[in-house]
């Protein structure tokens, strides 16, 4: 700063004093140099300890390189003969002081540059290179204006997108409604045509006299024969369907499930009955083979159960899947019970035969007794 004032007041450069004054006021580098912290004696001593020039113009890379070079020499763990813990502590303290001074210098310079840019000292055409040439004022104000403009653009794009989506959804919904209306009108027309056809057929049958010889003609209908709480129309329709052999799909599916279960269980019981108790290794392999062949039929049965659960009208009528292990245990118990029943039946048959033999002996003894006595007497007289 003293050098600059000396130049401004020197007679030899007085003619250029105005130019240097303006330059010093408008150059951020000169202002940063003038406002930078002064180098104190302790800082000069730190530079000397780092073996750097004490003018303060060393770069951070040079300072770091000097610190590392001295640390390799004086660090207590380096193993060199120049190792000195006290001197290394002084070098480290000097390194930190120089770093603090350089950071303060950089902060002051950056602040001066920002102040100059905020005052509009940048080149006139630079404002059109950023923010798409939008806004006015300082760079900070122009940035805020540009951000707001970007937000407005994004909002407009979102609104346009939502409007297009609503229009597309409305068009699709209109098409669906129109298609539903066409299908509904077609169904109504078909239903009305069928009703008219049925009515015409009924009238023709009545004209021919087909309904004159019906059983129960002239007698009241038994509306509440089975369920007095049911609707009469529903009851009559159900009775007509039953009389004509109609069965709901879930009833047919339930019947198929019962037949499939009976078939599988019958095969398992029959196969297990043919085997011994306990089973030999060969019979065990035959039983496992039979169970494996029943696995496929059981899988088909479980699919039928799933279909039944989807169409059954009441939740408490649904069924669970059939498992092979449970069916095998059931077959083993049934085969054991079947053997016991057969054994009991054989014992009963044996007892029945014994009783019949006893009765036959009792009945034949009185008839044979006279003949035996007569022959005995004849033998006695011959003697």
Short mmCIF file of C-alpha atoms in Angstrom, two decimals:
data_model
loop_
_atom_site.label_atom_id
_atom_site.label_comp_id
_atom_site.label_asym_id
_atom_site.label_seq_id
_atom_site.Cartn_x
_atom_site.Cartn_y
_atom_site.Cartn_z
CA UNK A 1 0.00 0.00 0.00
CA UNK A 2 2.90 2.36 0.77
CA UNK A 3 4.42 1.65 -2.66
CA UNK A 4 1.15 2.49 -4.35
CA UNK A 5 0.80 5.81 -2.47
CA UNK A 6 4.37 6.66 -3.35
CA UNK A 7 3.60 6.16 -7.03
CA UNK A 8 0.49 8.30 -6.79
CA UNK A 9 2.31 11.28 -5.22
CA UNK A 10 5.55 10.99 -7.15
CA UNK A 11 6.16 14.00 -9.48
CA UNK A 12 7.49 11.79 -12.24
CA UNK A 13 4.26 9.82 -12.48
CA UNK A 14 1.80 12.53 -11.39
CA UNK A 15 0.40 12.67 -14.86
CA UNK A 16 -0.57 9.02 -14.53
CA UNK A 17 -1.95 9.38 -11.00
CA UNK A 18 -5.54 9.62 -12.12
CA UNK A 19 -5.20 6.46 -14.24
CA UNK A 20 -3.59 4.50 -11.40
CA UNK A 21 -6.21 5.68 -8.92
CA UNK A 22 -9.06 4.54 -11.15
CA UNK A 23 -7.24 1.26 -11.79
CA UNK A 24 -6.77 0.70 -8.07
CA UNK A 25 -10.46 1.37 -7.41
CA UNK A 26 -11.71 -0.94 -10.20
CA UNK A 27 -9.22 -3.84 -10.11
CA UNK A 28 -10.27 -6.53 -7.63
CA UNK A 29 -6.75 -7.93 -7.51
CA UNK A 30 -5.26 -4.62 -6.36
CA UNK A 31 -8.03 -4.13 -3.83
CA UNK A 32 -7.50 -7.64 -2.54
CA UNK A 33 -3.75 -6.96 -2.26
CA UNK A 34 -4.41 -3.73 -0.40
CA UNK A 35 -6.94 -5.29 2.00
CA UNK A 36 -4.98 -8.54 2.60
CA UNK A 37 -3.66 -9.21 6.12
CA UNK A 38 -0.19 -7.82 6.80
CA UNK A 39 2.71 -10.24 7.38
CA UNK A 40 3.77 -10.05 11.03
CA UNK A 41 7.09 -10.94 12.54
CA UNK A 42 5.83 -14.27 13.82
CA UNK A 43 4.59 -15.11 10.31
CA UNK A 44 7.95 -14.10 8.84
CA UNK A 45 9.59 -16.41 11.38
CA UNK A 46 7.22 -19.21 10.24
CA UNK A 47 8.30 -18.66 6.64
CA UNK A 48 11.97 -18.81 7.68
CA UNK A 49 11.39 -22.06 9.60
CA UNK A 50 9.85 -23.53 6.43
CA UNK A 51 12.83 -22.20 4.44
CA UNK A 52 10.55 -20.07 2.23
CA UNK A 53 10.81 -16.39 1.24
CA UNK A 54 9.10 -14.18 3.85
CA UNK A 55 7.30 -12.02 1.26
CA UNK A 56 4.19 -14.22 1.49
CA UNK A 57 3.92 -14.93 -2.24
CA UNK A 58 4.51 -18.69 -1.95
CA UNK A 59 1.77 -20.96 -3.30
CA UNK A 60 0.03 -23.61 -1.13
CA UNK A 61 1.78 -26.36 -3.10
CA UNK A 62 5.21 -24.85 -2.33
CA UNK A 63 4.32 -24.54 1.36
CA UNK A 64 3.18 -28.17 1.52
CA UNK A 65 6.28 -29.39 -0.29
CA UNK A 66 8.54 -27.49 2.14
CA UNK A 67 6.66 -28.92 5.15
CA UNK A 68 6.95 -32.49 3.88
CA UNK A 69 10.66 -32.08 3.18
CA UNK A 70 11.31 -30.80 6.74
CA UNK A 71 9.02 -33.45 8.27
CA UNK A 72 11.10 -36.20 6.67
CA UNK A 73 14.18 -34.68 8.30
CA UNK A 74 12.91 -33.81 11.82
CA UNK A 75 10.04 -36.25 12.50
CA UNK A 76 10.79 -38.42 15.59
CA UNK A 77 9.82 -41.63 13.79
CA UNK A 78 11.74 -41.03 10.57
CA UNK A 79 14.84 -42.87 11.85
CA UNK A 80 17.22 -40.23 10.47
CA UNK A 81 20.08 -38.78 12.56
CA UNK A 82 18.48 -35.30 12.17
CA UNK A 83 15.28 -36.36 14.01
CA UNK A 84 14.25 -33.75 16.58
CA UNK A 85 10.79 -33.69 18.22
CA UNK A 86 11.02 -30.05 19.37
CA UNK A 87 12.13 -28.75 15.99
CA UNK A 88 9.43 -30.81 14.26
CA UNK A 89 6.78 -29.25 16.55
CA UNK A 90 8.00 -25.75 15.58
CA UNK A 91 7.89 -26.67 11.87
CA UNK A 92 4.36 -28.02 12.21
CA UNK A 93 3.18 -24.90 14.07
CA UNK A 94 4.77 -22.68 11.40
CA UNK A 95 3.06 -24.71 8.65
CA UNK A 96 -0.35 -24.24 10.28
CA UNK A 97 0.20 -20.48 10.71
CA UNK A 98 1.11 -20.12 7.02
CA UNK A 99 -1.97 -22.09 5.98
CA UNK A 100 -4.23 -19.85 8.10
CA UNK A 101 -2.68 -16.74 6.55
CA UNK A 102 -3.12 -18.06 2.99
CA UNK A 103 -6.76 -19.05 3.64
CA UNK A 104 -7.50 -15.53 4.95
CA UNK A 105 -5.84 -14.03 1.90
CA UNK A 106 -7.93 -16.18 -0.47
CA UNK A 107 -11.15 -15.29 1.37
CA UNK A 108 -10.42 -11.58 1.15
CA UNK A 109 -9.63 -11.84 -2.57
CA UNK A 110 -12.78 -13.85 -3.31
CA UNK A 111 -14.91 -11.38 -1.36
CA UNK A 112 -13.42 -8.46 -3.27
CA UNK A 113 -14.16 -10.16 -6.59
CA UNK A 114 -17.76 -10.86 -5.54
CA UNK A 115 -18.20 -7.22 -4.48
CA UNK A 116 -16.92 -5.99 -7.81
CA UNK A 117 -19.23 -8.36 -9.71
CA UNK A 118 -22.17 -7.30 -7.56
CA UNK A 119 -21.49 -3.66 -8.46
CA UNK A 120 -21.79 -4.46 -12.16
CA UNK A 121 -18.13 -4.20 -13.07
CA UNK A 122 -18.32 -7.29 -15.31
CA UNK A 123 -18.17 -6.96 -19.02
CA UNK A 124 -21.41 -5.69 -20.50
CA UNK A 125 -22.00 -8.67 -22.79
CA UNK A 126 -21.35 -11.31 -20.05
CA UNK A 127 -24.89 -11.04 -18.71
CA UNK A 128 -26.19 -12.45 -21.97
CA UNK A 129 -23.97 -15.55 -21.80
CA UNK A 130 -25.73 -16.95 -18.68
CA UNK A 131 -29.40 -17.49 -17.73
CA UNK A 132 -30.46 -17.34 -21.42
CA UNK A 133 -30.28 -13.55 -21.38
CA UNK A 134 -33.24 -13.34 -18.95
CA UNK A 135 -33.61 -10.77 -16.16
CA UNK A 136 -31.90 -7.61 -15.09
CA UNK A 137 -29.92 -6.30 -12.15
CA UNK A 138 -27.12 -8.03 -10.30
CA UNK A 139 -26.13 -11.63 -11.12
CA UNK A 140 -27.82 -12.82 -7.94
CA UNK A 141 -31.07 -11.07 -8.86
CA UNK A 142 -30.89 -12.40 -12.42
CA UNK A 143 -30.33 -15.95 -11.07
CA UNK A 144 -33.41 -15.68 -8.88
CA UNK A 145 -35.45 -14.40 -11.81
CA UNK A 146 -34.19 -17.22 -14.04
CA UNK A 147 -35.07 -19.84 -11.41
CA UNK A 148 -38.58 -18.43 -11.12
CA UNK A 149 -38.96 -18.52 -14.90
CA UNK A 150 -37.85 -22.17 -14.96
CA UNK A 151 -40.39 -22.99 -12.23
CA UNK A 152 -43.12 -21.28 -14.25
CA UNK A 153 -42.14 -23.24 -17.37
CA UNK A 154 -42.19 -26.53 -15.46
CA UNK A 155 -45.60 -25.69 -13.99
CA UNK A 156 -47.01 -24.90 -17.42
CA UNK A 157 -45.65 -28.19 -18.80
CA UNK A 158 -47.19 -30.14 -15.91
CA UNK A 159 -50.55 -28.43 -16.43
CA UNK A 160 -50.43 -29.15 -20.16
CA UNK A 161 -49.57 -32.80 -19.51
CA UNK A 162 -52.41 -33.17 -17.00
CA UNK A 163 -54.84 -31.54 -19.40
CA UNK A 164 -53.84 -33.92 -22.19
CA UNK A 165 -54.18 -36.91 -19.86
CA UNK A 166 -57.64 -35.78 -18.74
CA UNK A 167 -58.72 -35.31 -22.34
CA UNK A 168 -57.37 -38.75 -23.28
CA UNK A 169 -59.09 -40.38 -20.27
CA UNK A 170 -62.36 -38.59 -21.06
CA UNK A 171 -62.19 -39.77 -24.66
CA UNK A 172 -61.47 -43.37 -23.59
CA UNK A 173 -64.26 -43.26 -20.99
CA UNK A 174 -66.66 -41.89 -23.58
CA UNK A 175 -65.76 -44.72 -25.94
CA UNK A 176 -66.29 -47.29 -23.16
CA UNK A 177 -69.63 -45.78 -22.19
CA UNK A 178 -70.77 -45.77 -25.81
CA UNK A 179 -69.71 -49.42 -26.23
CA UNK A 180 -71.51 -50.41 -23.01
CA UNK A 181 -74.63 -48.62 -24.18
CA UNK A 182 -74.53 -50.48 -27.49
CA UNK A 183 -74.05 -53.84 -25.78
CA UNK A 184 -76.81 -53.12 -23.26
CA UNK A 185 -79.24 -52.06 -25.97
CA UNK A 186 -78.37 -55.19 -27.96
CA UNK A 187 -79.01 -57.42 -24.94
CA UNK A 188 -82.32 -55.67 -24.29
CA UNK A 189 -83.36 -56.20 -27.89
CA UNK A 190 -82.42 -59.89 -27.77
CA UNK A 191 -84.25 -60.36 -24.47
CA UNK A 192 -87.37 -58.67 -25.77
CA UNK A 193 -87.26 -60.77 -28.94
CA UNK A 194 -86.92 -64.00 -26.92
CA UNK A 195 -89.77 -62.96 -24.63
CA UNK A 196 -92.00 -62.21 -27.59
CA UNK A 197 -91.12 -65.56 -29.18
CA UNK A 198 -91.85 -67.46 -25.95
CA UNK A 199 -95.11 -65.61 -25.51
CA UNK A 200 -96.15 -66.44 -29.09
CA UNK A 201 -95.31 -70.12 -28.57
CA UNK A 202 -97.32 -70.21 -25.34
CA UNK A 203 -100.30 -68.60 -27.05
CA UNK A 204 -100.10 -71.08 -29.93
CA UNK A 205 -99.93 -74.02 -27.50
CA UNK A 206 -102.90 -72.69 -25.59
CA UNK A 207 -104.85 -72.28 -28.85
CA UNK A 208 -104.08 -75.91 -29.80
CA UNK A 209 -105.20 -77.08 -26.37
CA UNK A 210 -101.86 -78.48 -25.21
CA UNK A 211 -102.45 -77.23 -21.65
CA UNK A 212 -105.92 -78.77 -21.16
CA UNK A 213 -104.80 -82.25 -20.00
CA UNK A 214 -102.11 -81.16 -17.52
CA UNK A 215 -102.03 -82.82 -14.13
CA UNK A 216 -103.32 -80.57 -11.40
CA UNK A 217 -105.35 -78.36 -13.72
CA UNK A 218 -107.75 -76.19 -11.78
CA UNK A 219 -105.98 -76.88 -8.48
CA UNK A 220 -104.04 -74.33 -6.43
CA UNK A 221 -100.25 -74.37 -6.69
CA UNK A 222 -98.23 -75.63 -3.75
CA UNK A 223 -96.13 -72.50 -3.43
CA UNK A 224 -94.73 -73.08 0.05
CA UNK A 225 -94.31 -76.82 0.06
CA UNK A 226 -90.62 -76.93 1.06
CA UNK A 227 -89.59 -73.49 2.31
CA UNK A 228 -92.31 -71.15 3.60
CA UNK A 229 -89.80 -68.26 3.82
CA UNK A 230 -88.79 -68.33 0.14
CA UNK A 231 -90.16 -66.03 -2.51
CA UNK A 232 -92.97 -67.81 -4.39
CA UNK A 233 -91.60 -66.86 -7.80
CA UNK A 234 -88.08 -68.02 -6.91
CA UNK A 235 -89.44 -71.25 -5.44
CA UNK A 236 -91.49 -72.01 -8.55
CA UNK A 237 -88.57 -71.27 -10.86
CA UNK A 238 -86.29 -73.52 -8.85
CA UNK A 239 -88.90 -76.30 -8.89
CA UNK A 240 -89.24 -75.99 -12.68
CA UNK A 241 -85.46 -76.19 -13.09
CA UNK A 242 -85.22 -79.24 -10.85
CA UNK A 243 -88.07 -80.99 -12.64
CA UNK A 244 -86.28 -80.47 -15.96
CA UNK A 245 -82.99 -81.87 -14.68
CA UNK A 246 -81.12 -78.59 -14.27
CA UNK A 247 -78.26 -78.49 -11.76
CA UNK A 248 -76.10 -75.48 -10.82
CA UNK A 249 -72.43 -75.70 -11.86
CA UNK A 250 -71.19 -75.85 -8.27
CA UNK A 251 -73.46 -78.85 -7.57
CA UNK A 252 -72.07 -80.68 -10.61
CA UNK A 253 -68.51 -79.82 -9.55
CA UNK A 254 -69.18 -81.03 -6.02
CA UNK A 255 -70.48 -84.33 -7.38
CA UNK A 256 -67.36 -84.72 -9.56
CA UNK A 257 -65.15 -84.06 -6.53
CA UNK A 258 -66.94 -86.71 -4.48
CA UNK A 259 -66.60 -89.26 -7.27
CA UNK A 260 -62.89 -88.47 -7.78
CA UNK A 261 -62.21 -88.74 -4.02
CA UNK A 262 -64.03 -92.07 -3.81
CA UNK A 263 -62.08 -93.39 -6.81
CA UNK A 264 -58.68 -92.39 -5.37
CA UNK A 265 -59.45 -93.70 -1.89
CA UNK A 266 -60.79 -96.95 -3.30
CA UNK A 267 -57.60 -97.53 -5.29
CA UNK A 268 -55.40 -96.77 -2.28
CA UNK A 269 -57.39 -99.04 0.05
CA UNK A 270 -57.44 -101.84 -2.50
CA UNK A 271 -53.70 -101.58 -3.13
CA UNK A 272 -52.89 -101.44 0.59
CA UNK A 273 -55.15 -104.40 1.35
CA UNK A 274 -53.29 -106.61 -1.11
CA UNK A 275 -50.03 -105.92 0.74
CA UNK A 276 -49.05 -107.58 3.98
CA UNK A 277 -48.89 -106.23 7.51
CA UNK A 278 -46.11 -105.39 8.18
CA UNK A 279 -44.86 -104.80 4.66
CA UNK A 280 -41.70 -106.28 3.23
CA UNK A 281 -39.19 -104.04 1.38
CA UNK A 282 -40.65 -105.16 -1.93
CA UNK A 283 -44.19 -104.42 -0.78
CA UNK A 284 -43.01 -101.04 0.57
CA UNK A 285 -41.65 -100.10 -2.86
CA UNK A 286 -44.94 -101.19 -4.47
CA UNK A 287 -46.89 -99.03 -2.02
CA UNK A 288 -44.67 -96.00 -2.71
CA UNK A 289 -45.11 -96.52 -6.45
CA UNK A 290 -48.88 -96.62 -6.04
CA UNK A 291 -48.85 -93.40 -3.98
CA UNK A 292 -46.69 -91.71 -6.64
CA UNK A 293 -49.17 -92.66 -9.37
CA UNK A 294 -52.00 -91.20 -7.28
CA UNK A 295 -50.17 -87.86 -6.93
CA UNK A 296 -51.16 -86.75 -10.46
CA UNK A 297 -54.82 -87.59 -9.92
CA UNK A 298 -54.69 -85.77 -6.58
CA UNK A 299 -53.28 -82.65 -8.27
CA UNK A 300 -56.16 -82.70 -10.79
CA UNK A 301 -58.57 -83.11 -7.88
CA UNK A 302 -57.11 -80.06 -6.09
CA UNK A 303 -57.56 -77.96 -9.24
CA UNK A 304 -61.19 -79.06 -9.32
CA UNK A 305 -61.48 -78.02 -5.67
CA UNK A 306 -60.12 -74.54 -6.54
CA UNK A 307 -62.73 -74.15 -9.28
CA UNK A 308 -65.44 -75.30 -6.89
CA UNK A 309 -64.38 -72.76 -4.22
CA UNK A 310 -64.67 -69.95 -6.78
CA UNK A 311 -68.27 -70.73 -7.77
CA UNK A 312 -69.78 -72.09 -4.56
CA UNK A 313 -72.43 -69.62 -3.28
CA UNK A 314 -71.65 -69.93 0.47
CA UNK A 315 -68.29 -69.54 2.15
CA UNK A 316 -68.84 -72.33 4.70
CA UNK A 317 -69.28 -74.83 1.84
CA UNK A 318 -65.77 -74.38 0.48
CA UNK A 319 -63.32 -77.30 0.56
CA UNK A 320 -59.64 -77.65 1.43
CA UNK A 321 -57.00 -79.37 -0.67
CA UNK A 322 -56.43 -83.10 -0.41
CA UNK A 323 -52.95 -84.20 0.69
CA UNK A 324 -51.30 -87.48 -0.26
CA UNK A 325 -49.90 -88.13 3.22
CA UNK A 326 -53.30 -87.81 4.82
CA UNK A 327 -54.95 -90.00 2.19
CA UNK A 328 -52.21 -92.64 2.61
CA UNK A 329 -52.76 -92.75 6.37
CA UNK A 330 -56.48 -93.00 5.78
CA UNK A 331 -55.93 -95.90 3.36
CA UNK A 332 -53.69 -97.72 5.87
CA UNK A 333 -56.33 -97.40 8.59
CA UNK A 334 -59.08 -98.49 6.22
CA UNK A 335 -57.03 -101.52 5.08
CA UNK A 336 -56.36 -102.51 8.69
CA UNK A 337 -60.05 -102.18 9.51
CA UNK A 338 -60.91 -104.18 6.41
CA UNK A 339 -58.60 -107.00 7.53
CA UNK A 340 -60.17 -107.01 10.98
CA UNK A 341 -63.64 -107.12 9.46
CA UNK A 342 -62.66 -110.02 7.22
CA UNK A 343 -61.13 -111.88 10.15
CA UNK A 344 -64.27 -111.36 12.21
CA UNK A 345 -66.39 -112.48 9.29
CA UNK A 346 -64.30 -115.65 8.96
CA UNK A 347 -64.66 -116.34 12.68
CA UNK A 348 -68.40 -115.87 12.45
CA UNK A 349 -68.53 -118.14 9.42
CA UNK A 350 -66.50 -120.76 11.28
CA UNK A 351 -68.76 -120.51 14.31
CA UNK A 352 -71.82 -120.76 12.11
CA UNK A 353 -70.50 -123.91 10.46
CA UNK A 354 -69.73 -125.45 13.83
CA UNK A 355 -73.25 -124.70 15.01
CA UNK A 356 -74.70 -126.19 11.85
CA UNK A 357 -72.59 -129.37 12.31
CA UNK A 358 -73.70 -129.68 15.91
CA UNK A 359 -77.31 -129.31 14.93
CA UNK A 360 -76.88 -131.91 12.20
CA UNK A 361 -75.33 -134.36 14.68
CA UNK A 362 -78.10 -133.79 17.22
CA UNK A 363 -80.78 -134.37 14.60
CA UNK A 364 -79.12 -137.53 13.17
CA UNK A 365 -78.52 -139.33 16.52
CA UNK A 366 -82.16 -140.29 17.33
CA UNK A 367 -82.66 -141.73 13.84
CA UNK A 368 -79.52 -143.86 14.04
CA UNK A 369 -80.09 -145.12 17.60
CA UNK A 370 -82.75 -147.81 16.81
CA UNK A 371 -80.68 -149.23 14.01
CA UNK A 372 -77.70 -149.36 16.28
CA UNK A 373 -79.62 -151.14 19.09
CA UNK A 374 -81.06 -153.70 16.65
CA UNK A 375 -77.68 -154.55 15.21
CA UNK A 376 -76.32 -154.90 18.75
CA UNK A 377 -79.06 -157.31 19.68
CA UNK A 378 -78.50 -159.38 16.55
CA UNK A 379 -74.81 -159.62 17.34
CA UNK A 380 -75.65 -160.66 20.91
CA UNK A 381 -78.07 -163.43 19.79
CA UNK A 382 -75.57 -164.79 17.29
CA UNK A 383 -73.13 -165.23 20.07
#
